[in-house]
Tab-separated table of C-alpha atoms and ligand atoms in Angstrom:
chain	number	residue	atom	x	y	z
F	110	MET	CA	0.000	0.000	0.000
F	111	ASP	CA	1.391	3.363	-1.095
F	112	VAL	CA	0.424	6.311	1.079
F	113	VAL	CA	0.838	9.840	-0.279
F	114	ILE	CA	0.145	12.732	2.093
F	115	CYS	CA	-0.546	15.986	0.236
F	116	ARG	CA	-0.615	19.486	1.696
F	117	ASP	CA	-4.239	20.072	0.686
F	118	ALA	CA	-7.217	18.555	-1.105
F	119	GLU	CA	-6.409	20.364	-4.349
F	120	THR	CA	-2.962	18.758	-4.505
F	121	ALA	CA	-4.440	15.368	-3.598
F	122	GLY	CA	-6.702	15.598	-6.669
F	123	LYS	CA	-3.723	16.294	-8.932
F	124	VAL	CA	-1.545	13.548	-7.419
F	125	ALA	CA	-4.386	11.022	-7.726
F	126	ALA	CA	-4.979	12.086	-11.352
F	127	ASP	CA	-1.255	11.531	-12.071
F	128	ARG	CA	-1.560	7.962	-10.788
F	129	VAL	CA	-4.715	7.216	-12.770
F	130	ALA	CA	-3.155	8.633	-15.952
F	131	GLU	CA	0.030	6.637	-15.342
F	132	TYR	CA	-1.839	3.350	-14.846
F	133	ILE	CA	-3.909	3.672	-18.037
F	134	GLU	CA	-1.202	5.108	-20.260
F	135	GLY	CA	-0.872	3.176	-23.500
F	136	LEU	CA	-3.858	0.919	-22.849
F	137	PRO	CA	-5.968	0.531	-26.000
F	138	THR	CA	-9.204	0.320	-24.004
F	139	PRO	CA	-8.718	1.538	-20.438
F	140	VAL	CA	-11.307	0.211	-18.009
F	141	LEU	CA	-12.028	2.655	-15.202
F	142	GLY	CA	-13.765	1.780	-11.939
F	143	LEU	CA	-15.688	4.880	-10.897
F	144	ALA	CA	-16.578	6.068	-7.396
F	145	THR	CA	-19.167	8.699	-6.605
F	146	GLY	CA	-19.085	10.990	-3.551
F	147	SER	CA	-17.195	14.242	-3.002
F	148	SER	CA	-13.758	12.653	-2.531
F	149	PRO	CA	-12.878	11.971	-6.198
F	150	LEU	CA	-14.382	15.205	-7.586
F	151	ARG	CA	-11.061	17.054	-7.768
F	152	LEU	CA	-9.478	13.995	-9.355
F	153	TYR	CA	-12.205	13.933	-12.030
F	154	ALA	CA	-11.858	17.705	-12.551
F	155	GLU	CA	-8.111	17.316	-13.045
F	156	LEU	CA	-8.595	14.443	-15.508
F	157	ALA	CA	-11.157	16.591	-17.362
F	158	ARG	CA	-8.618	19.423	-17.555
F	159	ARG	CA	-6.144	17.009	-19.159
F	160	VAL	CA	-8.820	15.802	-21.589
F	161	ASP	CA	-9.570	19.426	-22.517
F	162	SER	CA	-5.891	20.143	-23.121
F	163	GLY	CA	-5.479	17.030	-25.266
F	164	ALA	CA	-3.066	15.368	-22.813
F	165	LEU	CA	-5.515	12.546	-22.033
F	166	ASP	CA	-8.086	10.678	-24.101
F	167	VAL	CA	-10.479	8.208	-22.483
F	168	SER	CA	-13.206	8.459	-25.120
F	169	HIS	CA	-12.446	4.856	-26.138
F	170	GLY	CA	-12.447	3.631	-22.520
F	171	LEU	CA	-15.007	1.737	-20.492
F	172	GLY	CA	-16.376	2.697	-17.079
F	173	PHE	CA	-17.974	0.703	-14.271
F	174	ALA	CA	-19.459	2.587	-11.326
F	175	LEU	CA	-19.031	1.089	-7.881
F	176	ASP	CA	-22.583	1.279	-6.659
F	177	GLU	CA	-26.143	2.565	-6.974
F	178	TYR	CA	-29.075	3.160	-4.655
F	179	ALA	CA	-31.762	0.481	-4.821
F	180	GLY	CA	-35.211	1.645	-5.830
F	181	LEU	CA	-34.177	5.166	-6.819
F	182	ASP	CA	-35.255	6.342	-10.272
F	183	PRO	CA	-32.066	6.535	-12.399
F	184	ALA	CA	-33.353	9.933	-13.581
F	185	HIS	CA	-33.286	11.260	-9.986
F	186	PRO	CA	-30.523	13.894	-9.801
F	187	GLU	CA	-28.865	12.032	-6.904
F	188	SER	CA	-28.966	8.564	-8.416
F	189	TYR	CA	-25.393	7.436	-9.005
F	190	ARG	CA	-26.296	7.047	-12.701
F	191	SER	CA	-27.004	10.815	-12.754
F	192	VAL	CA	-23.960	11.674	-10.642
F	193	ILE	CA	-21.601	9.649	-12.856
F	194	THR	CA	-23.100	11.197	-16.005
F	195	ARG	CA	-22.654	14.696	-14.538
F	196	THR	CA	-19.214	14.361	-12.955
F	197	VAL	CA	-17.460	11.800	-15.156
F	198	VAL	CA	-19.056	10.950	-18.509
F	199	GLY	CA	-19.579	14.541	-19.657
F	200	PRO	CA	-16.376	16.135	-18.331
F	201	LEU	CA	-14.141	13.232	-19.454
F	202	ARG	CA	-15.937	12.984	-22.797
F	203	MET	CA	-16.563	9.280	-22.329
F	204	ASP	CA	-19.107	7.411	-24.417
F	205	PRO	CA	-22.271	7.135	-22.236
F	206	ALA	CA	-23.019	3.730	-23.782
F	207	ARG	CA	-19.675	2.460	-22.452
F	208	VAL	CA	-20.114	3.652	-18.876
F	209	HIS	CA	-22.066	1.223	-16.719
F	210	VAL	CA	-23.786	1.699	-13.379
F	211	PRO	CA	-25.372	-1.132	-11.362
F	212	ASP	CA	-29.116	-1.376	-11.987
F	213	GLY	CA	-30.921	-0.396	-8.804
F	214	THR	CA	-34.396	-0.771	-10.273
F	215	ALA	CA	-34.169	-4.224	-11.881
F	216	GLU	CA	-36.985	-6.629	-11.117
F	217	ASP	CA	-34.435	-9.100	-9.781
F	218	LEU	CA	-31.605	-7.063	-8.309
F	219	GLN	CA	-29.326	-10.064	-7.741
F	220	VAL	CA	-29.629	-11.257	-11.342
F	221	ALA	CA	-28.728	-7.733	-12.491
F	222	ALA	CA	-25.831	-7.667	-10.006
F	223	ASP	CA	-24.490	-11.000	-11.319
F	224	ASP	CA	-24.758	-9.642	-14.878
F	225	TYR	CA	-22.781	-6.586	-13.754
F	226	ASP	CA	-19.911	-8.721	-12.449
F	227	ALA	CA	-20.016	-10.707	-15.699
F	228	ALA	CA	-19.802	-7.480	-17.728
F	229	ILE	CA	-16.706	-6.412	-15.768
F	230	ARG	CA	-15.114	-9.793	-16.444
F	231	ALA	CA	-16.057	-9.609	-20.134
F	232	ALA	CA	-14.347	-6.214	-20.334
F	233	GLY	CA	-11.145	-7.854	-19.104
F	234	GLY	CA	-11.388	-6.479	-15.558
F	235	VAL	CA	-10.867	-3.010	-14.141
F	236	ASP	CA	-7.498	-1.372	-14.873
F	237	VAL	CA	-7.825	1.382	-12.271
F	238	GLN	CA	-10.437	1.440	-9.533
F	239	ILE	CA	-11.032	4.972	-8.233
F	240	LEU	CA	-12.238	4.946	-4.629
F	241	GLY	CA	-13.300	7.102	-1.722
F	242	ILE	CA	-13.882	5.864	1.814
F	243	GLY	CA	-16.918	6.362	4.011
F	244	SER	CA	-16.536	7.843	7.479
F	245	ASN	CA	-17.309	4.314	8.759
F	246	GLY	CA	-14.622	2.776	6.559
F	247	HIS	CA	-16.893	1.548	3.771
F	248	LEU	CA	-15.703	1.105	0.172
F	249	GLY	CA	-18.441	1.607	-2.403
F	250	PHE	CA	-21.388	0.702	-0.204
F	251	ASN	CA	-19.655	-2.259	1.433
F	252	GLU	CA	-20.639	-1.450	4.964
F	253	PRO	CA	-18.757	-2.797	7.999
F	254	PHE	CA	-18.827	-6.607	8.196
F	255	SER	CA	-19.136	-7.037	4.424
F	256	SER	CA	-17.416	-10.217	3.312
F	257	PHE	CA	-13.948	-9.677	1.880
F	258	ALA	CA	-14.899	-12.199	-0.810
F	259	SER	CA	-18.183	-10.472	-1.752
F	260	ARG	CA	-19.261	-9.782	-5.330
F	261	THR	CA	-21.810	-7.253	-6.596
F	262	ARG	CA	-24.972	-7.605	-4.508
F	263	VAL	CA	-27.687	-5.860	-2.518
F	264	LYS	CA	-26.696	-4.338	0.832
F	265	THR	CA	-28.537	-2.508	3.588
F	266	LEU	CA	-27.137	0.955	4.302
F	267	THR	CA	-26.116	1.702	7.877
F	268	PRO	CA	-27.791	4.586	9.751
F	269	GLN	CA	-24.382	6.354	9.654
F	270	THR	CA	-24.204	6.184	5.838
F	271	ARG	CA	-27.819	7.273	5.424
F	272	SER	CA	-27.170	10.235	7.692
F	273	ASP	CA	-23.865	11.089	5.878
F	274	ASN	CA	-25.711	11.042	2.539
F	275	ALA	CA	-28.820	12.906	3.745
F	276	ARG	CA	-27.218	16.143	2.508
F	277	PHE	CA	-27.965	15.073	-1.069
F	278	PHE	CA	-31.696	14.654	-0.456
F	279	ASP	CA	-34.509	16.989	0.630
F	280	SER	CA	-35.017	15.070	3.872
F	281	PRO	CA	-33.197	12.208	5.659
F	282	GLU	CA	-36.177	9.875	5.109
F	283	GLN	CA	-35.680	10.146	1.342
F	284	VAL	CA	-32.249	8.463	1.505
F	285	PRO	CA	-32.761	4.937	0.176
F	286	THR	CA	-32.341	2.128	2.695
F	287	HIS	CA	-30.686	-0.319	0.271
F	288	CYS	CA	-28.141	-0.292	-2.514
F	289	VAL	CA	-26.434	-2.480	-5.071
F	290	THR	CA	-22.657	-2.369	-4.702
F	291	GLN	CA	-19.645	-4.038	-6.202
F	292	GLY	CA	-18.325	-6.419	-3.578
F	293	LEU	CA	-14.988	-6.142	-1.831
F	294	GLY	CA	-13.875	-9.162	-3.857
F	295	THR	CA	-14.873	-7.356	-7.072
F	296	ILE	CA	-12.947	-4.258	-6.000
F	297	MET	CA	-9.902	-6.343	-5.052
F	298	ASP	CA	-9.792	-7.827	-8.576
F	299	SER	CA	-8.871	-4.401	-10.007
F	300	ARG	CA	-5.310	-4.207	-11.314
F	301	ALA	CA	-4.696	-0.890	-9.515
F	302	ALA	CA	-6.678	1.109	-6.960
F	303	VAL	CA	-6.437	4.841	-6.270
F	304	LEU	CA	-8.281	5.983	-3.138
F	305	VAL	CA	-8.729	9.660	-2.287
F	306	ALA	CA	-9.699	10.880	1.190
F	307	THR	CA	-9.646	14.443	2.455
F	308	GLY	CA	-10.779	16.233	5.593
F	309	GLU	CA	-10.593	15.550	9.281
F	310	HIS	CA	-13.898	13.647	9.269
F	311	LYS	CA	-12.065	10.878	7.368
F	312	ALA	CA	-9.041	10.709	9.711
F	313	ALA	CA	-10.289	7.811	11.859
F	314	ALA	CA	-11.368	5.681	8.872
F	315	VAL	CA	-8.086	6.440	7.079
F	316	ALA	CA	-6.017	5.421	10.123
F	317	ALA	CA	-8.006	2.189	10.534
F	318	MET	CA	-7.644	1.402	6.823
F	319	ILE	CA	-3.888	1.997	6.664
F	320	GLU	CA	-2.561	1.189	10.119
F	321	GLY	CA	-5.280	-0.914	11.692
F	322	PRO	CA	-5.660	-4.648	11.517
F	323	VAL	CA	-7.337	-6.031	8.402
F	324	ALA	CA	-10.784	-6.356	9.889
F	325	ALA	CA	-14.367	-6.536	8.664
F	326	VAL	CA	-15.267	-3.591	10.900
F	327	CYS	CA	-13.232	-1.403	8.519
F	328	PRO	CA	-13.911	-2.662	4.958
F	329	GLY	CA	-11.243	-0.285	3.551
F	330	SER	CA	-8.570	-2.253	5.424
F	331	VAL	CA	-8.902	-5.032	2.811
F	332	LEU	CA	-6.804	-2.785	0.559
F	333	GLN	CA	-3.796	-3.796	2.671
F	334	PHE	CA	-3.982	-6.993	0.614
F	335	HIS	CA	-4.262	-5.179	-2.742
F	336	PRO	CA	-1.133	-5.634	-4.870
F	337	LYS	CA	-1.235	-2.058	-6.198
F	338	ALA	CA	-3.198	0.373	-4.032
F	339	VAL	CA	-2.305	4.019	-3.536
F	340	ILE	CA	-3.994	6.074	-0.842
F	341	VAL	CA	-3.877	9.819	-1.573
F	342	ILE	CA	-4.852	11.973	1.404
F	343	ASP	CA	-4.535	15.542	2.613
F	344	GLU	CA	-2.982	16.567	5.937
F	345	ALA	CA	-6.370	16.650	7.673
F	346	ALA	CA	-7.226	13.078	6.654
F	347	ALA	CA	-3.702	12.019	7.700
F	348	SER	CA	-4.075	13.507	11.180
F	349	GLY	CA	-4.875	10.149	12.827
F	350	LEU	CA	-1.849	8.315	11.407
F	351	ALA	CA	0.882	7.293	13.851
F	352	TYR	CA	3.298	6.803	10.939
F	353	ALA	CA	2.564	10.041	9.047
F	354	ASP	CA	6.214	11.179	9.187
F	355	TYR	CA	7.350	7.850	7.795
F	356	PHE	CA	4.938	8.159	4.854
F	357	ARG	CA	6.047	11.763	4.226
F	358	GLY	CA	9.657	10.572	4.229
F	359	ILE	CA	9.029	7.890	1.602
F	360	ALA	CA	7.265	10.402	-0.663
F	361	GLY	CA	10.483	12.458	-0.339
P	618	LIG	C1	-20.644	7.167	-0.559
P	618	LIG	C2	-20.273	6.208	-1.715
P	618	LIG	C3	-18.830	5.789	-1.643
P	618	LIG	C4	-18.001	6.970	-1.230
P	618	LIG	C5	-18.305	7.318	0.201
P	618	LIG	C6	-17.661	8.591	0.693
P	618	LIG	O1	-21.830	6.880	0.058
P	618	LIG	N1	-21.105	5.079	-1.849
P	618	LIG	O2	-18.404	5.237	-2.888
P	618	LIG	O3	-16.616	6.681	-1.322
P	618	LIG	O4	-19.702	7.263	0.471
P	618	LIG	O5	-18.301	9.714	0.173
P	618	LIG	P1	-17.623	11.153	0.165
P	618	LIG	O6	-16.481	11.047	-0.781
P	618	LIG	O7	-18.682	12.087	-0.313
P	618	LIG	O8	-17.175	11.429	1.548
Protein backbone atom coordinates (compact mmCIF):
# COMPACT_ATOMS: atom_id res chain seq x y z
CA MET A 1 0.00 0.00 0.00
CA ASP A 2 1.39 3.36 -1.10
CA VAL A 3 0.42 6.31 1.08
CA VAL A 4 0.84 9.84 -0.28
CA ILE A 5 0.14 12.73 2.09
CA CYS A 6 -0.55 15.99 0.24
CA ARG A 7 -0.62 19.49 1.70
CA ASP A 8 -4.24 20.07 0.69
CA ALA A 9 -7.22 18.55 -1.10
CA GLU A 10 -6.41 20.36 -4.35
CA THR A 11 -2.96 18.76 -4.51
CA ALA A 12 -4.44 15.37 -3.60
CA GLY A 13 -6.70 15.60 -6.67
CA LYS A 14 -3.72 16.29 -8.93
CA VAL A 15 -1.55 13.55 -7.42
CA ALA A 16 -4.39 11.02 -7.73
CA ALA A 17 -4.98 12.09 -11.35
CA ASP A 18 -1.26 11.53 -12.07
CA ARG A 19 -1.56 7.96 -10.79
CA VAL A 20 -4.72 7.22 -12.77
CA ALA A 21 -3.15 8.63 -15.95
CA GLU A 22 0.03 6.64 -15.34
CA TYR A 23 -1.84 3.35 -14.85
CA ILE A 24 -3.91 3.67 -18.04
CA GLU A 25 -1.20 5.11 -20.26
CA GLY A 26 -0.87 3.18 -23.50
CA LEU A 27 -3.86 0.92 -22.85
CA PRO A 28 -5.97 0.53 -26.00
CA THR A 29 -9.20 0.32 -24.00
CA PRO A 30 -8.72 1.54 -20.44
CA VAL A 31 -11.31 0.21 -18.01
CA LEU A 32 -12.03 2.65 -15.20
CA GLY A 33 -13.76 1.78 -11.94
CA LEU A 34 -15.69 4.88 -10.90
CA ALA A 35 -16.58 6.07 -7.40
CA THR A 36 -19.17 8.70 -6.61
CA GLY A 37 -19.09 10.99 -3.55
CA SER A 38 -17.19 14.24 -3.00
CA SER A 39 -13.76 12.65 -2.53
CA PRO A 40 -12.88 11.97 -6.20
CA LEU A 41 -14.38 15.20 -7.59
CA ARG A 42 -11.06 17.05 -7.77
CA LEU A 43 -9.48 14.00 -9.35
CA TYR A 44 -12.20 13.93 -12.03
CA ALA A 45 -11.86 17.70 -12.55
CA GLU A 46 -8.11 17.32 -13.04
CA LEU A 47 -8.59 14.44 -15.51
CA ALA A 48 -11.16 16.59 -17.36
CA ARG A 49 -8.62 19.42 -17.55
CA ARG A 50 -6.14 17.01 -19.16
CA VAL A 51 -8.82 15.80 -21.59
CA ASP A 52 -9.57 19.43 -22.52
CA SER A 53 -5.89 20.14 -23.12
CA GLY A 54 -5.48 17.03 -25.27
CA ALA A 55 -3.07 15.37 -22.81
CA LEU A 56 -5.52 12.55 -22.03
CA ASP A 57 -8.09 10.68 -24.10
CA VAL A 58 -10.48 8.21 -22.48
CA SER A 59 -13.21 8.46 -25.12
CA HIS A 60 -12.45 4.86 -26.14
CA GLY A 61 -12.45 3.63 -22.52
CA LEU A 62 -15.01 1.74 -20.49
CA GLY A 63 -16.38 2.70 -17.08
CA PHE A 64 -17.97 0.70 -14.27
CA ALA A 65 -19.46 2.59 -11.33
CA LEU A 66 -19.03 1.09 -7.88
CA ASP A 67 -22.58 1.28 -6.66
CA GLU A 68 -26.14 2.56 -6.97
CA TYR A 69 -29.07 3.16 -4.65
CA ALA A 70 -31.76 0.48 -4.82
CA GLY A 71 -35.21 1.64 -5.83
CA LEU A 72 -34.18 5.17 -6.82
CA ASP A 73 -35.25 6.34 -10.27
CA PRO A 74 -32.07 6.53 -12.40
CA ALA A 75 -33.35 9.93 -13.58
CA HIS A 76 -33.29 11.26 -9.99
CA PRO A 77 -30.52 13.89 -9.80
CA GLU A 78 -28.87 12.03 -6.90
CA SER A 79 -28.97 8.56 -8.42
CA TYR A 80 -25.39 7.44 -9.00
CA ARG A 81 -26.30 7.05 -12.70
CA SER A 82 -27.00 10.81 -12.75
CA VAL A 83 -23.96 11.67 -10.64
CA ILE A 84 -21.60 9.65 -12.86
CA THR A 85 -23.10 11.20 -16.01
CA ARG A 86 -22.65 14.70 -14.54
CA THR A 87 -19.21 14.36 -12.95
CA VAL A 88 -17.46 11.80 -15.16
CA VAL A 89 -19.06 10.95 -18.51
CA GLY A 90 -19.58 14.54 -19.66
CA PRO A 91 -16.38 16.14 -18.33
CA LEU A 92 -14.14 13.23 -19.45
CA ARG A 93 -15.94 12.98 -22.80
CA MET A 94 -16.56 9.28 -22.33
CA ASP A 95 -19.11 7.41 -24.42
CA PRO A 96 -22.27 7.14 -22.24
CA ALA A 97 -23.02 3.73 -23.78
CA ARG A 98 -19.67 2.46 -22.45
CA VAL A 99 -20.11 3.65 -18.88
CA HIS A 100 -22.07 1.22 -16.72
CA VAL A 101 -23.79 1.70 -13.38
CA PRO A 102 -25.37 -1.13 -11.36
CA ASP A 103 -29.12 -1.38 -11.99
CA GLY A 104 -30.92 -0.40 -8.80
CA THR A 105 -34.40 -0.77 -10.27
CA ALA A 106 -34.17 -4.22 -11.88
CA GLU A 107 -36.99 -6.63 -11.12
CA ASP A 108 -34.44 -9.10 -9.78
CA LEU A 109 -31.60 -7.06 -8.31
CA GLN A 110 -29.33 -10.06 -7.74
CA VAL A 111 -29.63 -11.26 -11.34
CA ALA A 112 -28.73 -7.73 -12.49
CA ALA A 113 -25.83 -7.67 -10.01
CA ASP A 114 -24.49 -11.00 -11.32
CA ASP A 115 -24.76 -9.64 -14.88
CA TYR A 116 -22.78 -6.59 -13.75
CA ASP A 117 -19.91 -8.72 -12.45
CA ALA A 118 -20.02 -10.71 -15.70
CA ALA A 119 -19.80 -7.48 -17.73
CA ILE A 120 -16.71 -6.41 -15.77
CA ARG A 121 -15.11 -9.79 -16.44
CA ALA A 122 -16.06 -9.61 -20.13
CA ALA A 123 -14.35 -6.21 -20.33
CA GLY A 124 -11.15 -7.85 -19.10
CA GLY A 125 -11.39 -6.48 -15.56
CA VAL A 126 -10.87 -3.01 -14.14
CA ASP A 127 -7.50 -1.37 -14.87
CA VAL A 128 -7.82 1.38 -12.27
CA GLN A 129 -10.44 1.44 -9.53
CA ILE A 130 -11.03 4.97 -8.23
CA LEU A 131 -12.24 4.95 -4.63
CA GLY A 132 -13.30 7.10 -1.72
CA ILE A 133 -13.88 5.86 1.81
CA GLY A 134 -16.92 6.36 4.01
CA SER A 135 -16.54 7.84 7.48
CA ASN A 136 -17.31 4.31 8.76
CA GLY A 137 -14.62 2.78 6.56
CA HIS A 138 -16.89 1.55 3.77
CA LEU A 139 -15.70 1.11 0.17
CA GLY A 140 -18.44 1.61 -2.40
CA PHE A 141 -21.39 0.70 -0.20
CA ASN A 142 -19.66 -2.26 1.43
CA GLU A 143 -20.64 -1.45 4.96
CA PRO A 144 -18.76 -2.80 8.00
CA PHE A 145 -18.83 -6.61 8.20
CA SER A 146 -19.14 -7.04 4.42
CA SER A 147 -17.42 -10.22 3.31
CA PHE A 148 -13.95 -9.68 1.88
CA ALA A 149 -14.90 -12.20 -0.81
CA SER A 150 -18.18 -10.47 -1.75
CA ARG A 151 -19.26 -9.78 -5.33
CA THR A 152 -21.81 -7.25 -6.60
CA ARG A 153 -24.97 -7.61 -4.51
CA VAL A 154 -27.69 -5.86 -2.52
CA LYS A 155 -26.70 -4.34 0.83
CA THR A 156 -28.54 -2.51 3.59
CA LEU A 157 -27.14 0.95 4.30
CA THR A 158 -26.12 1.70 7.88
CA PRO A 159 -27.79 4.59 9.75
CA GLN A 160 -24.38 6.35 9.65
CA THR A 161 -24.20 6.18 5.84
CA ARG A 162 -27.82 7.27 5.42
CA SER A 163 -27.17 10.24 7.69
CA ASP A 164 -23.87 11.09 5.88
CA ASN A 165 -25.71 11.04 2.54
CA ALA A 166 -28.82 12.91 3.75
CA ARG A 167 -27.22 16.14 2.51
CA PHE A 168 -27.96 15.07 -1.07
CA PHE A 169 -31.70 14.65 -0.46
CA ASP A 170 -34.51 16.99 0.63
CA SER A 171 -35.02 15.07 3.87
CA PRO A 172 -33.20 12.21 5.66
CA GLU A 173 -36.18 9.87 5.11
CA GLN A 174 -35.68 10.15 1.34
CA VAL A 175 -32.25 8.46 1.51
CA PRO A 176 -32.76 4.94 0.18
CA THR A 177 -32.34 2.13 2.70
CA HIS A 178 -30.69 -0.32 0.27
CA CYS A 179 -28.14 -0.29 -2.51
CA VAL A 180 -26.43 -2.48 -5.07
CA THR A 181 -22.66 -2.37 -4.70
CA GLN A 182 -19.64 -4.04 -6.20
CA GLY A 183 -18.33 -6.42 -3.58
CA LEU A 184 -14.99 -6.14 -1.83
CA GLY A 185 -13.87 -9.16 -3.86
CA THR A 186 -14.87 -7.36 -7.07
CA ILE A 187 -12.95 -4.26 -6.00
CA MET A 188 -9.90 -6.34 -5.05
CA ASP A 189 -9.79 -7.83 -8.58
CA SER A 190 -8.87 -4.40 -10.01
CA ARG A 191 -5.31 -4.21 -11.31
CA ALA A 192 -4.70 -0.89 -9.52
CA ALA A 193 -6.68 1.11 -6.96
CA VAL A 194 -6.44 4.84 -6.27
CA LEU A 195 -8.28 5.98 -3.14
CA VAL A 196 -8.73 9.66 -2.29
CA ALA A 197 -9.70 10.88 1.19
CA THR A 198 -9.65 14.44 2.45
CA GLY A 199 -10.78 16.23 5.59
CA GLU A 200 -10.59 15.55 9.28
CA HIS A 201 -13.90 13.65 9.27
CA LYS A 202 -12.07 10.88 7.37
CA ALA A 203 -9.04 10.71 9.71
CA ALA A 204 -10.29 7.81 11.86
CA ALA A 205 -11.37 5.68 8.87
CA VAL A 206 -8.09 6.44 7.08
CA ALA A 207 -6.02 5.42 10.12
CA ALA A 208 -8.01 2.19 10.53
CA MET A 209 -7.64 1.40 6.82
CA ILE A 210 -3.89 2.00 6.66
CA GLU A 211 -2.56 1.19 10.12
CA GLY A 212 -5.28 -0.91 11.69
CA PRO A 213 -5.66 -4.65 11.52
CA VAL A 214 -7.34 -6.03 8.40
CA ALA A 215 -10.78 -6.36 9.89
CA ALA A 216 -14.37 -6.54 8.66
CA VAL A 217 -15.27 -3.59 10.90
CA CYS A 218 -13.23 -1.40 8.52
CA PRO A 219 -13.91 -2.66 4.96
CA GLY A 220 -11.24 -0.28 3.55
CA SER A 221 -8.57 -2.25 5.42
CA VAL A 222 -8.90 -5.03 2.81
CA LEU A 223 -6.80 -2.79 0.56
CA GLN A 224 -3.80 -3.80 2.67
CA PHE A 225 -3.98 -6.99 0.61
CA HIS A 226 -4.26 -5.18 -2.74
CA PRO A 227 -1.13 -5.63 -4.87
CA LYS A 228 -1.23 -2.06 -6.20
CA ALA A 229 -3.20 0.37 -4.03
CA VAL A 230 -2.31 4.02 -3.54
CA ILE A 231 -3.99 6.07 -0.84
CA VAL A 232 -3.88 9.82 -1.57
CA ILE A 233 -4.85 11.97 1.40
CA ASP A 234 -4.54 15.54 2.61
CA GLU A 235 -2.98 16.57 5.94
CA ALA A 236 -6.37 16.65 7.67
CA ALA A 237 -7.23 13.08 6.65
CA ALA A 238 -3.70 12.02 7.70
CA SER A 239 -4.08 13.51 11.18
CA GLY A 240 -4.88 10.15 12.83
CA LEU A 241 -1.85 8.31 11.41
CA ALA A 242 0.88 7.29 13.85
CA TYR A 243 3.30 6.80 10.94
CA ALA A 244 2.56 10.04 9.05
CA ASP A 245 6.21 11.18 9.19
CA TYR A 246 7.35 7.85 7.80
CA PHE A 247 4.94 8.16 4.85
CA ARG A 248 6.05 11.76 4.23
CA GLY A 249 9.66 10.57 4.23
CA ILE A 250 9.03 7.89 1.60
CA ALA A 251 7.26 10.40 -0.66
CA GLY A 252 10.48 12.46 -0.34
C1 LIG B 1 -20.64 7.17 -0.56
C2 LIG B 1 -20.27 6.21 -1.72
C3 LIG B 1 -18.83 5.79 -1.64
C4 LIG B 1 -18.00 6.97 -1.23
C5 LIG B 1 -18.31 7.32 0.20
C6 LIG B 1 -17.66 8.59 0.69
O1 LIG B 1 -21.83 6.88 0.06
N1 LIG B 1 -21.11 5.08 -1.85
O2 LIG B 1 -18.40 5.24 -2.89
O3 LIG B 1 -16.62 6.68 -1.32
O4 LIG B 1 -19.70 7.26 0.47
O5 LIG B 1 -18.30 9.71 0.17
P1 LIG B 1 -17.62 11.15 0.17
O6 LIG B 1 -16.48 11.05 -0.78
O7 LIG B 1 -18.68 12.09 -0.31
O8 LIG B 1 -17.18 11.43 1.55
